[in-house]
Amino acid sequence: MRRFCSSEPGAGSDVGAILTRARYDEANDEWLLNGVKTWATNGGIANVHIVVASVHPELGSRGQATFIIPPNTPGVQTGTEVQETRHPRFTHR
């Protein structure tokens, strides 16, 4: 099961208002994502998350990229903020 993570607290589904940031760490040859997503239906049980993040915030929605986050990625946390509807909060650092 895969889940698309775009909505955020305070931004909803307005992708132009996304606050999740991604930056490339050259020393470790990896991307670092920092932010919170909400309303990723079944995100707590998904085996892959597809996350939208801002790489160049000064470009607005044109400065965004999509990242595929594999299972058990260090730093990814999921929770069941609204358990009965299975809409978890998805945090990545």
Short mmCIF file of C-alpha atoms in Angstrom, two decimals:
data_model
loop_
_atom_site.label_atom_id
_atom_site.label_comp_id
_atom_site.label_asym_id
_atom_site.label_seq_id
_atom_site.Cartn_x
_atom_site.Cartn_y
_atom_site.Cartn_z
CA MET A 1 0.00 0.00 0.00
CA ARG A 2 1.33 3.46 -0.90
CA ARG A 3 0.18 6.80 0.51
CA PHE A 4 0.50 10.27 -0.93
CA CYS A 5 1.42 12.83 1.75
CA SER A 6 0.63 16.40 0.75
CA SER A 7 -1.80 17.96 3.24
CA GLU A 8 -0.34 19.83 6.21
CA PRO A 9 -1.64 21.54 9.33
CA GLY A 10 -2.36 25.14 8.39
CA ALA A 11 -2.05 24.47 4.66
CA GLY A 12 -4.61 21.75 4.04
CA SER A 13 -4.31 20.69 0.42
CA ASP A 14 -2.96 24.05 -0.78
CA VAL A 15 0.36 22.75 -2.12
CA GLY A 16 1.58 26.32 -2.58
CA ALA A 17 1.51 26.73 1.21
CA ILE A 18 3.53 23.59 2.03
CA LEU A 19 6.03 24.15 4.83
CA THR A 20 7.78 20.76 4.68
CA ARG A 21 11.33 21.41 3.51
CA ALA A 22 13.89 19.20 1.81
CA ARG A 23 17.59 19.92 1.54
CA TYR A 24 20.39 17.90 0.09
CA ASP A 25 23.21 17.00 2.49
CA GLU A 26 26.27 16.61 0.28
CA ALA A 27 28.46 15.22 3.09
CA ASN A 28 26.13 12.23 3.57
CA ASP A 29 24.79 12.10 0.00
CA GLU A 30 21.17 12.15 1.15
CA TRP A 31 18.07 14.31 1.21
CA LEU A 32 16.83 15.52 4.60
CA LEU A 33 13.11 16.23 4.93
CA ASN A 34 11.60 18.16 7.82
CA GLY A 35 7.87 18.69 8.27
CA VAL A 36 4.50 17.32 9.25
CA LYS A 37 1.75 15.92 7.04
CA THR A 38 -1.85 15.20 8.00
CA TRP A 39 -4.78 13.33 6.51
CA ALA A 40 -2.66 10.68 4.77
CA THR A 41 -5.41 8.06 4.82
CA ASN A 42 -4.04 4.70 6.03
CA GLY A 43 -0.59 6.29 6.28
CA GLY A 44 0.06 4.51 9.55
CA ILE A 45 -0.08 1.13 7.81
CA ALA A 46 1.34 2.09 4.40
CA ASN A 47 4.57 0.45 3.29
CA VAL A 48 5.67 3.44 1.18
CA HIS A 49 5.00 7.19 1.57
CA ILE A 50 5.18 9.63 -1.32
CA VAL A 51 5.93 13.04 0.23
CA VAL A 52 5.73 16.49 -1.35
CA ALA A 53 8.33 18.93 0.03
CA SER A 54 9.65 22.36 -0.86
CA VAL A 55 13.22 22.28 -2.18
CA HIS A 56 13.31 25.92 -3.30
CA PRO A 57 10.69 27.76 -1.17
CA GLU A 58 11.37 31.04 -2.96
CA LEU A 59 9.80 29.51 -6.11
CA GLY A 60 6.53 28.59 -4.40
CA SER A 61 4.83 25.51 -5.79
CA ARG A 62 7.31 25.41 -8.69
CA GLY A 63 10.12 24.74 -6.21
CA GLN A 64 8.68 21.49 -4.89
CA ALA A 65 9.79 17.90 -5.34
CA THR A 66 8.25 14.54 -4.52
CA PHE A 67 10.15 11.97 -2.49
CA ILE A 68 9.50 8.24 -2.13
CA ILE A 69 10.07 7.25 1.50
CA PRO A 70 10.67 3.49 1.90
CA PRO A 71 9.50 1.46 4.89
CA ASN A 72 11.49 1.76 8.13
CA THR A 73 13.26 4.95 7.07
CA PRO A 74 15.04 6.39 10.14
CA GLY A 75 13.38 9.56 11.41
CA VAL A 76 9.92 8.88 9.98
CA GLN A 77 7.18 8.79 12.59
CA THR A 78 3.53 8.00 12.04
CA GLY A 79 0.76 8.30 14.55
CA THR A 80 -2.97 7.88 14.68
CA GLU A 81 -4.13 11.34 15.64
CA VAL A 82 -7.67 10.53 14.51
CA GLN A 83 -7.76 6.78 15.09
CA GLU A 84 -11.35 6.07 14.11
CA THR A 85 -10.91 7.50 10.61
CA ARG A 86 -7.34 6.21 10.20
CA HIS A 87 -5.96 9.63 9.23
CA PRO A 88 -2.53 9.65 10.86
CA ARG A 89 -0.07 12.42 11.35
CA PHE A 90 3.14 11.78 9.40
CA THR A 91 6.34 13.41 10.66
CA HIS A 92 9.73 13.23 9.02
CA ARG A 93 13.06 14.71 10.06
#
